[in-house]
Short mmCIF file of C-alpha atoms in Angstrom, two decimals:
data_model
loop_
_atom_site.label_atom_id
_atom_site.label_comp_id
_atom_site.label_asym_id
_atom_site.label_seq_id
_atom_site.Cartn_x
_atom_site.Cartn_y
_atom_site.Cartn_z
CA UNK A 1313 -9.83 -53.75 -71.18
CA UNK A 1314 -11.67 -50.44 -70.67
CA UNK A 1315 -8.73 -48.78 -72.51
CA UNK A 1316 -9.24 -51.23 -75.47
CA UNK A 1317 -13.01 -50.20 -75.44
CA UNK A 1318 -12.22 -46.47 -75.42
CA UNK A 1319 -9.73 -47.04 -78.26
CA UNK A 1320 -12.19 -48.94 -80.35
CA UNK A 1321 -14.95 -46.49 -79.53
CA UNK A 1322 -12.91 -43.69 -80.98
CA UNK A 1323 -12.16 -45.86 -84.05
CA UNK A 1324 -15.70 -46.39 -84.86
CA UNK A 1325 -16.52 -42.97 -84.33
CA UNK A 1326 -13.90 -41.88 -86.75
CA UNK A 1327 -15.09 -44.45 -89.17
CA UNK A 1328 -18.57 -43.00 -88.88
CA UNK A 1329 -17.86 -39.38 -89.02
CA UNK A 1330 -15.34 -39.63 -92.12
CA UNK A 1331 -18.00 -40.43 -94.27
CA UNK A 1332 -20.21 -37.75 -93.12
CA UNK A 1333 -17.60 -35.19 -93.10
CA UNK A 1334 -16.53 -36.43 -96.66
CA UNK A 1335 -20.09 -35.97 -97.80
CA UNK A 1336 -20.34 -32.52 -96.18
CA UNK A 1337 -17.25 -31.26 -97.72
CA UNK A 1338 -18.46 -32.50 -101.21
CA UNK A 1339 -21.66 -31.06 -100.66
CA UNK A 1340 -20.08 -27.74 -99.76
CA UNK A 1341 -17.98 -28.12 -102.89
CA UNK A 1342 -21.15 -28.92 -105.32
CA UNK A 1343 -22.92 -25.70 -103.72
CA UNK A 1344 -19.84 -23.58 -104.47
CA UNK A 1345 -19.39 -24.80 -108.06
CA UNK A 1346 -22.92 -24.55 -108.64
CA UNK A 1347 -22.95 -20.99 -107.49
CA UNK A 1348 -19.94 -20.02 -109.52
CA UNK A 1349 -21.47 -21.90 -112.70
CA UNK A 1350 -24.11 -19.55 -112.21
CA UNK A 1351 -21.88 -16.49 -112.70
CA UNK A 1352 -21.42 -15.19 -116.40
CA UNK A 1353 -18.27 -12.69 -117.19
CA UNK A 1354 -18.22 -10.69 -119.95
CA UNK A 1355 -14.70 -8.87 -121.13
CA UNK A 1356 -14.21 -6.66 -124.11
CA UNK A 1357 -12.51 -3.83 -125.47
CA UNK A 1358 -13.68 -0.92 -127.90
CA UNK A 1359 -11.58 1.36 -130.04
CA UNK A 1360 -13.30 4.54 -130.99
CA UNK A 1361 -12.39 7.18 -133.25
CA UNK A 1362 -13.62 9.93 -130.60
CA UNK A 1363 -15.26 9.50 -127.44
CA UNK A 1364 -18.72 11.12 -127.15
CA UNK A 1365 -20.76 10.94 -124.10
CA UNK A 1366 -24.57 11.95 -124.15
CA UNK A 1367 -23.89 14.42 -126.98
CA UNK A 1368 -20.59 15.95 -125.51
CA UNK A 1369 -17.22 15.22 -126.93
CA UNK A 1370 -14.68 14.01 -124.19
CA UNK A 1371 -11.66 13.50 -126.16
CA UNK A 1372 -10.24 11.79 -129.27
CA UNK A 1373 -9.23 8.43 -130.30
CA UNK A 1374 -9.68 6.18 -127.26
CA UNK A 1375 -9.28 2.44 -126.08
CA UNK A 1376 -12.51 1.47 -123.86
CA UNK A 1377 -12.41 -1.80 -121.83
CA UNK A 1378 -15.35 -3.28 -120.07
CA UNK A 1379 -15.33 -6.15 -117.58
CA UNK A 1380 -18.91 -7.23 -116.07
CA UNK A 1381 -19.99 -10.15 -113.98
CA UNK A 1382 -23.58 -11.03 -113.93
CA UNK A 1383 -25.66 -13.32 -111.64
CA UNK A 1384 -29.38 -13.59 -111.89
CA UNK A 1385 -30.77 -10.08 -112.41
CA UNK A 1386 -27.51 -8.51 -110.62
CA UNK A 1387 -24.53 -6.94 -112.32
CA UNK A 1388 -21.48 -5.72 -111.19
CA UNK A 1389 -18.83 -4.07 -113.62
CA UNK A 1390 -16.10 -1.58 -114.55
CA UNK A 1391 -15.72 0.49 -117.59
CA UNK A 1392 -12.97 2.91 -118.58
CA UNK A 1393 -11.66 5.23 -121.19
CA UNK A 1394 -8.12 6.23 -122.23
CA UNK A 1395 -7.29 8.28 -125.05
CA UNK A 1396 -3.95 8.15 -127.07
CA UNK A 1397 -2.74 11.31 -125.85
CA UNK A 1398 -2.45 10.07 -122.25
CA UNK A 1399 0.80 9.83 -120.58
CA UNK A 1400 1.71 9.03 -117.16
CA UNK A 1401 1.35 12.94 -116.22
CA UNK A 1402 -1.58 14.18 -118.49
CA UNK A 1403 -4.11 12.97 -120.87
CA UNK A 1404 -7.83 11.99 -120.56
CA UNK A 1405 -8.70 8.90 -118.29
CA UNK A 1406 -12.05 7.62 -117.01
CA UNK A 1407 -12.70 4.74 -114.62
CA UNK A 1408 -16.41 3.78 -113.49
CA UNK A 1409 -17.62 1.11 -111.45
CA UNK A 1410 -21.35 0.23 -111.40
CA UNK A 1411 -23.82 -2.07 -110.03
CA UNK A 1412 -27.43 -2.84 -111.40
CA UNK A 1413 -30.46 -5.10 -111.03
CA UNK A 1414 -32.82 -6.17 -113.60
CA UNK A 1415 -36.38 -7.42 -112.98
CA UNK A 1416 -39.05 -7.90 -115.61
CA UNK A 1417 -38.25 -5.02 -117.97
CA UNK A 1418 -36.81 -2.39 -115.39
CA UNK A 1419 -33.28 -1.75 -114.64
CA UNK A 1420 -32.15 0.15 -111.56
CA UNK A 1421 -28.20 1.10 -111.67
CA UNK A 1422 -25.67 3.10 -109.43
CA UNK A 1423 -22.36 4.32 -111.23
CA UNK A 1424 -19.40 5.94 -109.69
CA UNK A 1425 -17.85 8.25 -112.48
CA UNK A 1426 -14.01 9.10 -111.83
CA UNK A 1427 -13.16 12.02 -114.55
CA UNK A 1428 -9.81 13.32 -112.99
CA UNK A 1429 -7.55 12.16 -115.71
CA UNK A 1430 -4.18 10.90 -116.12
CA UNK A 1431 -1.63 12.25 -113.51
CA UNK A 1432 -4.30 13.26 -110.99
CA UNK A 1433 -3.15 10.62 -108.62
CA UNK A 1434 -5.76 11.22 -105.86
CA UNK A 1435 -8.38 8.51 -106.82
CA UNK A 1436 -9.05 7.69 -102.96
CA UNK A 1437 -8.87 11.50 -101.88
CA UNK A 1438 -12.30 13.14 -100.83
CA UNK A 1439 -13.78 16.43 -101.48
CA UNK A 1440 -12.37 17.60 -98.37
CA UNK A 1441 -9.01 17.20 -99.63
CA UNK A 1442 -9.96 19.59 -102.45
CA UNK A 1443 -10.70 17.13 -105.08
CA UNK A 1444 -13.87 16.45 -106.75
CA UNK A 1445 -13.28 13.69 -109.42
CA UNK A 1446 -16.00 11.14 -108.08
CA UNK A 1447 -19.61 11.75 -109.43
CA UNK A 1448 -22.40 9.32 -108.35
CA UNK A 1449 -25.26 8.73 -110.45
CA UNK A 1450 -28.40 6.98 -110.09
CA UNK A 1451 -30.40 5.34 -113.04
CA UNK A 1452 -33.69 3.84 -113.87
CA UNK A 1453 -34.61 2.54 -117.38
CA UNK A 1454 -37.63 0.42 -118.53
CA UNK A 1455 -37.92 -1.39 -121.91
CA UNK A 1456 -41.39 -1.95 -123.51
CA UNK A 1457 -42.29 -5.42 -124.67
CA UNK A 1458 -40.62 -7.16 -127.97
CA UNK A 1459 -43.44 -5.70 -130.27
CA UNK A 1460 -42.21 -1.94 -129.35
CA UNK A 1461 -38.88 -2.65 -127.81
CA UNK A 1462 -38.52 1.14 -126.96
CA UNK A 1463 -36.08 1.95 -124.01
CA UNK A 1464 -36.70 5.13 -121.56
CA UNK A 1465 -34.01 5.91 -119.16
CA UNK A 1466 -33.59 8.63 -116.33
CA UNK A 1467 -29.98 9.21 -114.94
CA UNK A 1468 -29.60 11.73 -112.23
CA UNK A 1469 -26.18 12.75 -110.69
CA UNK A 1470 -26.80 13.01 -106.71
CA UNK A 1471 -23.37 13.30 -105.26
CA UNK A 1472 -20.34 15.09 -106.32
CA UNK A 1473 -18.51 18.33 -105.98
CA UNK A 1474 -18.74 18.62 -109.78
CA UNK A 1475 -22.58 18.67 -109.68
CA UNK A 1476 -22.98 21.67 -107.41
CA UNK A 1477 -24.13 25.16 -108.26
CA UNK A 1478 -22.19 28.20 -107.57
CA UNK A 1479 -24.11 28.57 -104.28
CA UNK A 1480 -23.28 25.22 -103.25
CA UNK A 1481 -26.59 23.38 -103.84
CA UNK A 1482 -27.00 20.30 -105.73
CA UNK A 1483 -28.13 20.54 -109.12
CA UNK A 1484 -29.19 16.94 -109.41
CA UNK A 1485 -27.98 17.16 -113.07
CA UNK A 1486 -30.43 14.70 -115.14
CA UNK A 1487 -30.11 13.13 -118.69
CA UNK A 1488 -33.35 11.41 -120.00
CA UNK A 1489 -33.01 9.15 -123.23
CA UNK A 1490 -35.33 7.43 -125.49
CA UNK A 1491 -33.85 4.56 -127.69
CA UNK A 1492 -35.30 2.31 -130.42
CA UNK A 1493 -33.68 -0.71 -131.91
CA UNK A 1494 -34.43 -2.00 -135.30
CA UNK A 1495 -32.33 -3.55 -138.18
CA UNK A 1496 -32.17 -3.38 -142.09
CA UNK A 1497 -31.09 -6.54 -143.58
CA UNK A 1498 -27.91 -7.35 -141.79
CA UNK A 1499 -27.25 -4.28 -140.14
CA UNK A 1500 -28.44 -3.46 -136.52
CA UNK A 1501 -29.80 0.07 -136.25
CA UNK A 1502 -30.81 2.41 -133.38
CA UNK A 1503 -32.17 5.63 -132.90
CA UNK A 1504 -31.76 7.66 -129.59
CA UNK A 1505 -32.86 10.88 -128.48
CA UNK A 1506 -31.50 12.64 -124.99
CA UNK A 1507 -32.25 15.83 -123.19
CA UNK A 1508 -32.02 17.58 -120.02
CA UNK A 1509 -35.26 18.21 -118.17
CA UNK A 1510 -33.76 21.25 -116.06
CA UNK A 1511 -30.86 23.51 -115.56
CA UNK A 1512 -27.63 21.30 -115.32
CA UNK A 1513 -24.26 22.09 -113.84
CA UNK A 1514 -22.50 18.75 -115.50
CA UNK A 1515 -24.05 19.40 -118.86
CA UNK A 1516 -24.02 23.14 -118.76
CA UNK A 1517 -27.54 23.58 -120.07
CA UNK A 1518 -29.80 26.20 -118.49
CA UNK A 1519 -33.11 24.16 -118.67
CA UNK A 1520 -34.83 21.97 -121.01
CA UNK A 1521 -32.37 21.22 -123.86
CA UNK A 1522 -31.68 18.27 -126.42
CA UNK A 1523 -28.22 17.49 -126.10
CA UNK A 1524 -28.09 14.16 -128.21
CA UNK A 1525 -29.84 12.91 -131.46
CA UNK A 1526 -28.06 9.73 -132.55
CA UNK A 1527 -28.32 7.30 -135.13
CA UNK A 1528 -26.02 4.38 -134.69
CA UNK A 1529 -25.42 1.18 -136.96
CA UNK A 1530 -23.59 -1.97 -136.13
CA UNK A 1531 -22.76 -5.36 -137.64
CA UNK A 1532 -20.32 -8.14 -137.44
CA UNK A 1533 -17.30 -8.53 -140.05
CA UNK A 1534 -16.54 -12.20 -140.34
CA UNK A 1535 -12.81 -13.09 -140.17
CA UNK A 1536 -13.32 -16.71 -139.70
CA UNK A 1537 -16.53 -19.17 -139.49
CA UNK A 1538 -16.13 -18.86 -135.76
CA UNK A 1539 -14.71 -15.53 -135.20
CA UNK A 1540 -15.74 -12.04 -136.26
CA UNK A 1541 -15.31 -8.33 -135.21
CA UNK A 1542 -18.22 -6.23 -134.57
CA UNK A 1543 -17.83 -2.55 -136.22
CA UNK A 1544 -20.09 0.37 -135.39
CA UNK A 1545 -20.72 3.91 -136.82
CA UNK A 1546 -22.66 6.67 -134.80
CA UNK A 1547 -23.81 9.98 -136.07
CA UNK A 1548 -24.32 12.21 -133.10
CA UNK A 1549 -25.86 15.72 -133.21
CA UNK A 1550 -26.08 17.85 -130.19
CA UNK A 1551 -28.43 20.89 -130.72
CA UNK A 1552 -27.62 22.44 -127.45
CA UNK A 1553 -24.13 22.98 -128.59
CA UNK A 1554 -24.89 23.14 -132.42
CA UNK A 1555 -22.22 20.26 -133.07
CA UNK A 1556 -22.18 16.79 -134.65
CA UNK A 1557 -20.01 13.95 -134.72
CA UNK A 1558 -19.52 10.82 -136.82
CA UNK A 1559 -17.78 8.11 -134.58
CA UNK A 1560 -16.51 4.75 -135.84
CA UNK A 1561 -15.62 1.87 -133.43
CA UNK A 1562 -14.52 -1.73 -133.39
CA UNK A 1563 -14.96 -4.18 -130.72
CA UNK A 1564 -12.71 -7.09 -129.58
CA UNK A 1565 -14.26 -9.67 -127.30
#
């Protein structure tokens, strides 16, 4: 009789626990699905006639993929650029990873740049191994209200062998940019001005110098009612090097 009571007790306990465990599992599943639903992911690729960064030409015709995940104000992403001259042993290749957080109109970000190029084969190596491809930059930007949507950004490299002076001291190479968007009919335009506030190893400036004055234009070319290809054109002048570029690009997304 006692054994029967014990057996029946276990059966009843199992019957009571089963819906509780199912409810818990369902609740955890709902929380997991709810969390995933809050994440948005953006994937696109640009093809540009030349790669010009902050007023300095890096290489020629390039493919530049981008992947970013957003959750609330947080973003994690990767960006890369490879030119058409790249082979397995040589050519321009850049792979960057970044993290950012936006609150109100402020954005703070950190970016790991890797510029060693195709055929370097030492992405995970350290400066102690004799390599200096990684550069870490911190950024802070602020966008004014919609009535005057000017964006001001401050970007400083604070880690990386390629940022050091001849004496070994960190040069804290800094680039400051002011950009303003506007539109004319169906064309989105933006004007940007960038400069280095002091001497910089990364940019090669000796002090305060303008390195970029850029006028950009973009619009979407409709292919079908539901699909279009954004195209862009950027006229970029660098007063420091006395050079100028006109870069065409298109985006697949």
